[in-house]
Amino acid sequence: MTVENNKSIDNELNSKFKLFSLSRVMAIAMNTFTQLVRMKVFYFLLIFSVLIIGANVLFLNFTFEQELKILQDVSFGAMTLFASIFSIVGTALLIPKDIEDRTLYSILTKPVPRFEYLVGKLLGILFLVAVSLLLMSILFFAVLFVRQHGILAEEINQMRGQPSQEQISSLREDIFAQGLRLELINGVVAVFLKAAVAAAIALVVSTFASSTLFTIIVSLVIYFIGHAQSMALDYYFPEGDMHGALQRFIAGIVAIIFPNLQIFNVVDGIVSGQSVPMSLMFRLTGLTGFYLFIYSFVSWVIFAKKEL
Amino acid sequence: MSKDLPTAVQIKNLTKIFPLPFRKEKVVAVDNLSLSVKPGEVYGLIGPNGSGKSTTMKVLLGLISATSGSSTVFGMSSTETASRGSVGFLPENPYFYKYLTGAETIAFYGKLCGLKRKAIKERTSELLNLVELEGARDRRLAGYSKGMLQRIGLAQALVGRPKLVVLDEPTAGVDPAGSRKIRDLIMQLKEQGITVILSSHLLEQVQEVCDRVGIIFEGKLVREGSLKKLIEIEDQTEIVLENAGSDLLKKISDLVNQESGVNLVRSGRPRTTLETLFLKETGGDSKDARNDS
């Protein structure tokens, strides 16, 4: 190694310490992503493929509306399940494991603030969830595309006599309206946003949990309560009955500890053919950003004082 | 280099108390401990298990906070993240990400130290050569032996060109040849003027490489000083002769006996160490070293 090279390395190392460095965060995020990829998590794609192909084969005798709906239901259901599992289990598995294995020692004894470590881990998990959802979406959309064209051909074949061009156009319109459409992307985005909130929940829990199992169980409990939270609030504080400041305060605290995850379930409406207003998508994105910020902050407050 | 730097490590009246969960009692892990390490010095921290060595190191590295007292690294409080910029740490029984290769591991830690892509590439090759793991650079750590893991651990500790290297039991579980390699690396660091704090149960090793030693017992620093001063027996003198015949030895013995107040404590053949014998008989090689290539 030349003296010049040594000098350039020294310059990089001696450059002033930054309180926040995106490159350090990205190093941790990419390392987390690599870790999960090398744990062979993408094998789940095989299960996903079997599920959606199975949904096709099993429901061949249904009407085309039912068949396309079932395909979308199964696909979105599987995407939600896998994305949630990756978010919760991935986060719960990695941070407590770093602490148990003392891998964290070698990271935090480098000039890495604890906040960067947490953000890096969270980003790595979110990156993995995004890539898996992208791959599942490609597979899902491809199967849907092939199936809707297959259904069209089958329906035309079953028509008596020679169908007119108008009849074919009308049929195509009916089938395609329930097949591959832009609205489905909103569904995938909503699944991602819900998974991101679930990952942030697991991040908070993992900062004070003593084991991976504890983190998974507590995160899953919060996740399920999050789906029933709005119902419970409606029951105890019926709309128009939330007058007192105390009631509002309690409702606010509950909403922060148990985020309303039911609000992210827009896929049922999409599969039934309803459109999702963009204002709702913006609201969901904003809500996810809020929860990510709050939960990351709480995680940092707990983790900053943690004795390792 | 050393002259321009402030004291490498300054620990003042450090106390660390751990509360016991659901109990009123508390464990005093470190009790009013003070020590300082000069730049370029190799300092050995020795003591039995649970004496407070690792706790002291953890406070110094910002992994835990002190109950009272302070610690600084090159003048900067060890509670500041920036102080870790000049420190390299090899934990006891290090666990790294097993799915990464040797080269990827060093690159990862290099990025955390703020190195850019080109510098990381150069530094990785340089360090793999230094720890003699060039042959295993693309092998995942899951396939590394204990000794190889210790050496990759040492490489990651050095990636940020630290001015202070903290080694916690660097040779624990490593065979004599691997242990010797690590000892040689410590000597190389010393030659480069890098300050080293070494915690080890292998007292012979500490004796070989350290300039100064601190003995911790029950959280307190019970003895500290230059190794030579600490271990020399002040009222005895050693003479080692080569090819001395029995006549000469008898003459020396008689001469000593003529002096009043002087006693010949012992005479006989000096012994080599078991480690030296082992290395001689096994050619100084180890399975680790063979695995590397």
PDB file of N, CA, C and O in Angstrom, chain B residues 66-123:
ATOM      1  N   ALA B  66     -21.342   4.606  33.807  1.00  0.00           N
ATOM      2  CA  ALA B  66     -20.778   4.500  35.160  1.00  0.00           C
ATOM      3  C   ALA B  66     -21.787   4.987  36.184  1.00  0.00           C
ATOM      4  O   ALA B  66     -22.551   5.919  35.905  1.00  0.00           O
ATOM      5  N   THR B  67     -21.804   4.361  37.357  1.00  0.00           N
ATOM      6  CA  THR B  67     -22.666   4.859  38.432  1.00  0.00           C
ATOM      7  C   THR B  67     -22.079   6.171  38.953  1.00  0.00           C
ATOM      8  O   THR B  67     -22.792   7.135  39.200  1.00  0.00           O
ATOM      9  N   SER B  68     -20.761   6.196  39.096  1.00  0.00           N
ATOM     10  CA  SER B  68     -20.074   7.455  39.409  1.00  0.00           C
ATOM     11  C   SER B  68     -18.648   7.376  38.874  1.00  0.00           C
ATOM     12  O   SER B  68     -18.175   6.296  38.521  1.00  0.00           O
ATOM     13  N   GLY B  69     -17.993   8.522  38.813  1.00  0.00           N
ATOM     14  CA  GLY B  69     -16.643   8.566  38.258  1.00  0.00           C
ATOM     15  C   GLY B  69     -16.671   8.848  36.771  1.00  0.00           C
ATOM     16  O   GLY B  69     -17.731   9.061  36.180  1.00  0.00           O
ATOM     17  N   SER B  70     -15.493   8.882  36.188  1.00  0.00           N
ATOM     18  CA  SER B  70     -15.422   9.238  34.767  1.00  0.00           C
ATOM     19  C   SER B  70     -14.349   8.418  34.054  1.00  0.00           C
ATOM     20  O   SER B  70     -13.452   7.863  34.683  1.00  0.00           O
ATOM     21  N   SER B  71     -14.482   8.368  32.732  1.00  0.00           N
ATOM     22  CA  SER B  71     -13.438   7.730  31.931  1.00  0.00           C
ATOM     23  C   SER B  71     -13.295   8.496  30.622  1.00  0.00           C
ATOM     24  O   SER B  71     -14.295   8.939  30.042  1.00  0.00           O
ATOM     25  N   THR B  72     -12.054   8.683  30.211  1.00  0.00           N
ATOM     26  CA  THR B  72     -11.809   9.401  28.960  1.00  0.00           C
ATOM     27  C   THR B  72     -10.884   8.584  28.064  1.00  0.00           C
ATOM     28  O   THR B  72     -10.061   7.804  28.541  1.00  0.00           O
ATOM     29  N   VAL B  73     -11.054   8.784  26.766  1.00  0.00           N
ATOM     30  CA  VAL B  73     -10.185   8.155  25.769  1.00  0.00           C
ATOM     31  C   VAL B  73      -9.562   9.294  24.962  1.00  0.00           C
ATOM     32  O   VAL B  73     -10.276  10.056  24.310  1.00  0.00           O
ATOM     33  N   PHE B  74      -8.269   9.420  25.039  1.00  0.00           N
ATOM     34  CA  PHE B  74      -7.542  10.534  24.412  1.00  0.00           C
ATOM     35  C   PHE B  74      -8.229  11.870  24.713  1.00  0.00           C
ATOM     36  O   PHE B  74      -8.479  12.683  23.820  1.00  0.00           O
ATOM     37  N   GLY B  75      -8.575  12.059  25.950  1.00  0.00           N
ATOM     38  CA  GLY B  75      -9.124  13.339  26.405  1.00  0.00           C
ATOM     39  C   GLY B  75     -10.617  13.510  26.181  1.00  0.00           C
ATOM     40  O   GLY B  75     -11.197  14.491  26.633  1.00  0.00           O
ATOM     41  N   MET B  76     -11.246  12.571  25.477  1.00  0.00           N
ATOM     42  CA  MET B  76     -12.671  12.720  25.187  1.00  0.00           C
ATOM     43  C   MET B  76     -13.468  11.754  26.075  1.00  0.00           C
ATOM     44  O   MET B  76     -13.078  10.581  26.206  1.00  0.00           O
ATOM     45  N   SER B  77     -14.560  12.240  26.645  1.00  0.00           N
ATOM     46  CA  SER B  77     -15.348  11.376  27.528  1.00  0.00           C
ATOM     47  C   SER B  77     -15.829  10.137  26.773  1.00  0.00           C
ATOM     48  O   SER B  77     -16.300  10.243  25.634  1.00  0.00           O
ATOM     49  N   SER B  78     -15.712   8.987  27.412  1.00  0.00           N
ATOM     50  CA  SER B  78     -16.108   7.768  26.715  1.00  0.00           C
ATOM     51  C   SER B  78     -17.621   7.629  26.578  1.00  0.00           C
ATOM     52  O   SER B  78     -18.105   6.707  25.936  1.00  0.00           O
ATOM     53  N   THR B  79     -18.376   8.560  27.156  1.00  0.00           N
ATOM     54  CA  THR B  79     -19.828   8.528  26.940  1.00  0.00           C
ATOM     55  C   THR B  79     -20.176   9.126  25.570  1.00  0.00           C
ATOM     56  O   THR B  79     -21.280   8.943  25.079  1.00  0.00           O
ATOM     57  N   GLU B  80     -19.225   9.827  24.962  1.00  0.00           N
ATOM     58  CA  GLU B  80     -19.480  10.418  23.641  1.00  0.00           C
ATOM     59  C   GLU B  80     -19.181   9.398  22.548  1.00  0.00           C
ATOM     60  O   GLU B  80     -18.114   8.768  22.556  1.00  0.00           O
ATOM     61  N   THR B  81     -20.113   9.278  21.606  1.00  0.00           N
ATOM     62  CA  THR B  81     -19.946   8.313  20.514  1.00  0.00           C
ATOM     63  C   THR B  81     -18.671   8.607  19.723  1.00  0.00           C
ATOM     64  O   THR B  81     -17.987   7.688  19.263  1.00  0.00           O
ATOM     65  N   ALA B  82     -18.350   9.890  19.593  1.00  0.00           N
ATOM     66  CA  ALA B  82     -17.171  10.281  18.798  1.00  0.00           C
ATOM     67  C   ALA B  82     -15.879   9.678  19.357  1.00  0.00           C
ATOM     68  O   ALA B  82     -14.920   9.456  18.610  1.00  0.00           O
ATOM     69  N   SER B  83     -15.859   9.390  20.678  1.00  0.00           N
ATOM     70  CA  SER B  83     -14.632   8.843  21.277  1.00  0.00           C
ATOM     71  C   SER B  83     -14.296   7.467  20.701  1.00  0.00           C
ATOM     72  O   SER B  83     -13.148   7.036  20.713  1.00  0.00           O
ATOM     73  N   ARG B  84     -15.331   6.768  20.197  1.00  0.00           N
ATOM     74  CA  ARG B  84     -15.115   5.433  19.625  1.00  0.00           C
ATOM     75  C   ARG B  84     -14.395   5.496  18.272  1.00  0.00           C
ATOM     76  O   ARG B  84     -13.995   4.458  17.738  1.00  0.00           O
ATOM     77  N   GLY B  85     -14.252   6.687  17.723  1.00  0.00           N
ATOM     78  CA  GLY B  85     -13.537   6.836  16.447  1.00  0.00           C
ATOM     79  C   GLY B  85     -12.081   6.446  16.565  1.00  0.00           C
ATOM     80  O   GLY B  85     -11.445   6.080  15.577  1.00  0.00           O
ATOM     81  N   SER B  86     -11.535   6.538  17.779  1.00  0.00           N
ATOM     82  CA  SER B  86     -10.113   6.224  17.931  1.00  0.00           C
ATOM     83  C   SER B  86      -9.899   4.891  18.651  1.00  0.00           C
ATOM     84  O   SER B  86      -8.803   4.585  19.081  1.00  0.00           O
ATOM     85  N   VAL B  87     -10.982   4.107  18.776  1.00  0.00           N
ATOM     86  CA  VAL B  87     -10.884   2.851  19.526  1.00  0.00           C
ATOM     87  C   VAL B  87     -11.227   1.650  18.652  1.00  0.00           C
ATOM     88  O   VAL B  87     -12.131   1.707  17.816  1.00  0.00           O
ATOM     89  N   GLY B  88     -10.510   0.568  18.853  1.00  0.00           N
ATOM     90  CA  GLY B  88     -10.862  -0.706  18.230  1.00  0.00           C
ATOM     91  C   GLY B  88     -11.074  -1.709  19.340  1.00  0.00           C
ATOM     92  O   GLY B  88     -10.339  -1.704  20.324  1.00  0.00           O
ATOM     93  N   PHE B  89     -12.092  -2.536  19.221  1.00  0.00           N
ATOM     94  CA  PHE B  89     -12.413  -3.454  20.323  1.00  0.00           C
ATOM     95  C   PHE B  89     -12.592  -4.882  19.819  1.00  0.00           C
ATOM     96  O   PHE B  89     -13.294  -5.124  18.836  1.00  0.00           O
ATOM     97  N   LEU B  90     -11.933  -5.806  20.500  1.00  0.00           N
ATOM     98  CA  LEU B  90     -12.148  -7.225  20.227  1.00  0.00           C
ATOM     99  C   LEU B  90     -12.794  -7.832  21.470  1.00  0.00           C
ATOM    100  O   LEU B  90     -12.148  -7.989  22.503  1.00  0.00           O
ATOM    101  N   PRO B  91     -14.116  -8.155  21.381  1.00  0.00           N
ATOM    102  CA  PRO B  91     -14.764  -8.720  22.564  1.00  0.00           C
ATOM    103  C   PRO B  91     -14.332 -10.155  22.835  1.00  0.00           C
ATOM    104  O   PRO B  91     -13.796 -10.828  21.949  1.00  0.00           O
ATOM    105  N   GLU B  92     -14.608 -10.605  24.055  1.00  0.00           N
ATOM    106  CA  GLU B  92     -14.304 -11.990  24.411  1.00  0.00           C
ATOM    107  C   GLU B  92     -15.250 -12.900  23.626  1.00  0.00           C
ATOM    108  O   GLU B  92     -16.426 -12.594  23.476  1.00  0.00           O
ATOM    109  N   ASN B  93     -14.759 -14.008  23.130  1.00  0.00           N
ATOM    110  CA  ASN B  93     -15.536 -14.942  22.293  1.00  0.00           C
ATOM    111  C   ASN B  93     -16.366 -14.184  21.260  1.00  0.00           C
ATOM    112  O   ASN B  93     -17.593 -14.177  21.326  1.00  0.00           O
ATOM    113  N   PRO B  94     -15.722 -13.507  20.327  1.00  0.00           N
ATOM    114  CA  PRO B  94     -16.487 -12.632  19.443  1.00  0.00           C
ATOM    115  C   PRO B  94     -17.436 -13.387  18.516  1.00  0.00           C
ATOM    116  O   PRO B  94     -17.106 -14.448  18.007  1.00  0.00           O
ATOM    117  N   TYR B  95     -18.646 -12.839  18.386  1.00  0.00           N
ATOM    118  CA  TYR B  95     -19.609 -13.362  17.435  1.00  0.00           C
ATOM    119  C   TYR B  95     -19.798 -12.294  16.383  1.00  0.00           C
ATOM    120  O   TYR B  95     -20.110 -11.166  16.714  1.00  0.00           O
ATOM    121  N   PHE B  96     -19.575 -12.686  15.149  1.00  0.00           N
ATOM    122  CA  PHE B  96     -19.853 -11.753  14.068  1.00  0.00           C
ATOM    123  C   PHE B  96     -20.956 -12.368  13.225  1.00  0.00           C
ATOM    124  O   PHE B  96     -21.409 -13.475  13.508  1.00  0.00           O
ATOM    125  N   TYR B  97     -21.374 -11.645  12.182  1.00  0.00           N
ATOM    126  CA  TYR B  97     -22.443 -12.184  11.350  1.00  0.00           C
ATOM    127  C   TYR B  97     -21.892 -13.358  10.543  1.00  0.00           C
ATOM    128  O   TYR B  97     -21.041 -13.175   9.676  1.00  0.00           O
ATOM    129  N   LYS B  98     -22.415 -14.558  10.861  1.00  0.00           N
ATOM    130  CA  LYS B  98     -21.841 -15.772  10.271  1.00  0.00           C
ATOM    131  C   LYS B  98     -22.117 -15.905   8.784  1.00  0.00           C
ATOM    132  O   LYS B  98     -21.462 -16.683   8.107  1.00  0.00           O
ATOM    133  N   TYR B  99     -23.106 -15.177   8.304  1.00  0.00           N
ATOM    134  CA  TYR B  99     -23.454 -15.289   6.890  1.00  0.00           C
ATOM    135  C   TYR B  99     -22.560 -14.407   6.012  1.00  0.00           C
ATOM    136  O   TYR B  99     -22.641 -14.450   4.790  1.00  0.00           O
ATOM    137  N   LEU B 100     -21.720 -13.577   6.649  1.00  0.00           N
ATOM    138  CA  LEU B 100     -20.810 -12.717   5.869  1.00  0.00           C
ATOM    139  C   LEU B 100     -19.474 -13.439   5.682  1.00  0.00           C
ATOM    140  O   LEU B 100     -19.070 -14.234   6.525  1.00  0.00           O
ATOM    141  N   THR B 101     -18.794 -13.122   4.589  1.00  0.00           N
ATOM    142  CA  THR B 101     -17.454 -13.674   4.393  1.00  0.00           C
ATOM    143  C   THR B 101     -16.455 -12.812   5.181  1.00  0.00           C
ATOM    144  O   THR B 101     -16.828 -11.738   5.676  1.00  0.00           O
ATOM    145  N   GLY B 102     -15.222 -13.274   5.245  1.00  0.00           N
ATOM    146  CA  GLY B 102     -14.193 -12.506   5.956  1.00  0.00           C
ATOM    147  C   GLY B 102     -14.057 -11.097   5.386  1.00  0.00           C
ATOM    148  O   GLY B 102     -14.036 -10.112   6.127  1.00  0.00           O
ATOM    149  N   ALA B 103     -13.998 -11.014   4.053  1.00  0.00           N
ATOM    150  CA  ALA B 103     -13.815  -9.708   3.405  1.00  0.00           C
ATOM    151  C   ALA B 103     -15.046  -8.820   3.628  1.00  0.00           C
ATOM    152  O   ALA B 103     -14.913  -7.618   3.899  1.00  0.00           O
ATOM    153  N   GLU B 104     -16.245  -9.416   3.543  1.00  0.00           N
ATOM    154  CA  GLU B 104     -17.477  -8.628   3.753  1.00  0.00           C
ATOM    155  C   GLU B 104     -17.549  -8.109   5.187  1.00  0.00           C
ATOM    156  O   GLU B 104     -18.034  -7.001   5.424  1.00  0.00           O
ATOM    157  N   THR B 105     -17.067  -8.913   6.127  1.00  0.00           N
ATOM    158  CA  THR B 105     -17.091  -8.496   7.537  1.00  0.00           C
ATOM    159  C   THR B 105     -16.243  -7.242   7.734  1.00  0.00           C
ATOM    160  O   THR B 105     -16.692  -6.261   8.333  1.00  0.00           O
ATOM    161  N   ILE B 106     -15.022  -7.273   7.205  1.00  0.00           N
ATOM    162  CA  ILE B 106     -14.144  -6.104   7.381  1.00  0.00           C
ATOM    163  C   ILE B 106     -14.735  -4.899   6.651  1.00  0.00           C
ATOM    164  O   ILE B 106     -14.721  -3.776   7.170  1.00  0.00           O
ATOM    165  N   ALA B 107     -15.305  -5.142   5.457  1.00  0.00           N
ATOM    166  CA  ALA B 107     -15.899  -4.041   4.692  1.00  0.00           C
ATOM    167  C   ALA B 107     -17.059  -3.411   5.472  1.00  0.00           C
ATOM    168  O   ALA B 107     -17.190  -2.180   5.525  1.00  0.00           O
ATOM    169  N   PHE B 108     -17.879  -4.257   6.104  1.00  0.00           N
ATOM    170  CA  PHE B 108     -19.022  -3.753   6.877  1.00  0.00           C
ATOM    171  C   PHE B 108     -18.549  -2.830   8.008  1.00  0.00           C
ATOM    172  O   PHE B 108     -19.041  -1.706   8.165  1.00  0.00           O
ATOM    173  N   TYR B 109     -17.561  -3.310   8.763  1.00  0.00           N
ATOM    174  CA  TYR B 109     -17.069  -2.491   9.884  1.00  0.00           C
ATOM    175  C   TYR B 109     -16.323  -1.248   9.367  1.00  0.00           C
ATOM    176  O   TYR B 109     -16.343  -0.204  10.010  1.00  0.00           O
ATOM    177  N   GLY B 110     -15.696  -1.389   8.199  1.00  0.00           N
ATOM    178  CA  GLY B 110     -15.025  -0.239   7.577  1.00  0.00           C
ATOM    179  C   GLY B 110     -16.037   0.864   7.255  1.00  0.00           C
ATOM    180  O   GLY B 110     -15.785   2.048   7.482  1.00  0.00           O
ATOM    181  N   LYS B 111     -17.197   0.448   6.730  1.00  0.00           N
ATOM    182  CA  LYS B 111     -18.248   1.429   6.410  1.00  0.00           C
ATOM    183  C   LYS B 111     -18.713   2.134   7.681  1.00  0.00           C
ATOM    184  O   LYS B 111     -18.968   3.335   7.676  1.00  0.00           O
ATOM    185  N   LEU B 112     -18.833   1.366   8.757  1.00  0.00           N
ATOM    186  CA  LEU B 112     -19.269   1.986  10.024  1.00  0.00           C
ATOM    187  C   LEU B 112     -18.249   3.003  10.529  1.00  0.00           C
ATOM    188  O   LEU B 112     -18.581   3.936  11.248  1.00  0.00           O
ATOM    189  N   CYS B 113     -16.979   2.798  10.137  1.00  0.00           N
ATOM    190  CA  CYS B 113     -15.929   3.739  10.561  1.00  0.00           C
ATOM    191  C   CYS B 113     -15.832   4.933   9.608  1.00  0.00           C
ATOM    192  O   CYS B 113     -14.990   5.808   9.797  1.00  0.00           O
ATOM    193  N   GLY B 114     -16.655   4.931   8.576  1.00  0.00           N
ATOM    194  CA  GLY B 114     -16.678   6.074   7.663  1.00  0.00           C
ATOM    195  C   GLY B 114     -15.773   5.946   6.455  1.00  0.00           C
ATOM    196  O   GLY B 114     -15.526   6.934   5.758  1.00  0.00           O
ATOM    197  N   LEU B 115     -15.262   4.746   6.193  1.00  0.00           N
ATOM    198  CA  LEU B 115     -14.391   4.571   5.028  1.00  0.00           C
ATOM    199  C   LEU B 115     -15.212   4.532   3.741  1.00  0.00           C
ATOM    200  O   LEU B 115     -16.329   4.023   3.725  1.00  0.00           O
ATOM    201  N   LYS B 116     -14.602   5.048   2.667  1.00  0.00           N
ATOM    202  CA  LYS B 116     -15.269   5.019   1.364  1.00  0.00           C
ATOM    203  C   LYS B 116     -14.911   3.711   0.646  1.00  0.00           C
ATOM    204  O   LYS B 116     -13.992   3.001   1.053  1.00  0.00           O
ATOM    205  N   ARG B 117     -15.617   3.472  -0.462  1.00  0.00           N
ATOM    206  CA  ARG B 117     -15.502   2.200  -1.180  1.00  0.00           C
ATOM    207  C   ARG B 117     -14.062   1.805  -1.502  1.00  0.00           C
ATOM    208  O   ARG B 117     -13.627   0.693  -1.217  1.00  0.00           O
ATOM    209  N   LYS B 118     -13.297   2.764  -2.077  1.00  0.00           N
ATOM    210  CA  LYS B 118     -11.927   2.436  -2.522  1.00  0.00           C
ATOM    211  C   LYS B 118     -11.034   2.109  -1.303  1.00  0.00           C
ATOM    212  O   LYS B 118     -10.269   1.137  -1.307  1.00  0.00           O
ATOM    213  N   ALA B 119     -11.204   2.939  -0.290  1.00  0.00           N
ATOM    214  CA  ALA B 119     -10.391   2.739   0.928  1.00  0.00           C
ATOM    215  C   ALA B 119     -10.734   1.411   1.586  1.00  0.00           C
ATOM    216  O   ALA B 119      -9.853   0.719   2.109  1.00  0.00           O
ATOM    217  N   ILE B 120     -12.020   1.051   1.535  1.00  0.00           N
ATOM    218  CA  ILE B 120     -12.449  -0.212   2.158  1.00  0.00           C
ATOM    219  C   ILE B 120     -11.763  -1.384   1.462  1.00  0.00           C
ATOM    220  O   ILE B 120     -11.265  -2.312   2.114  1.00  0.00           O
ATOM    221  N   LYS B 121     -11.717  -1.311   0.133  1.00  0.00           N
ATOM    222  CA  LYS B 121     -11.108  -2.399  -0.646  1.00  0.00           C
ATOM    223  C   LYS B 121      -9.639  -2.574  -0.253  1.00  0.00           C
ATOM    224  O   LYS B 121      -9.175  -3.691   0.008  1.00  0.00           O
ATOM    225  N   GLU B 122      -8.950  -1.447  -0.172  1.00  0.00           N
ATOM    226  CA  GLU B 122      -7.513  -1.501   0.157  1.00  0.00           C
ATOM    227  C   GLU B 122      -7.291  -1.975   1.592  1.00  0.00           C
ATOM    228  O   GLU B 122      -6.439  -2.818   1.855  1.00  0.00           O
ATOM    229  N   ARG B 123      -8.100  -1.419   2.478  1.00  0.00           N
ATOM    230  CA  ARG B 123      -7.935  -1.748   3.908  1.00  0.00           C
ATOM    231  C   ARG B 123      -8.255  -3.228   4.163  1.00  0.00           C
ATOM    232  O   ARG B 123      -7.614  -3.881   4.984  1.00  0.00           O
TER     233      ARG B 123
END
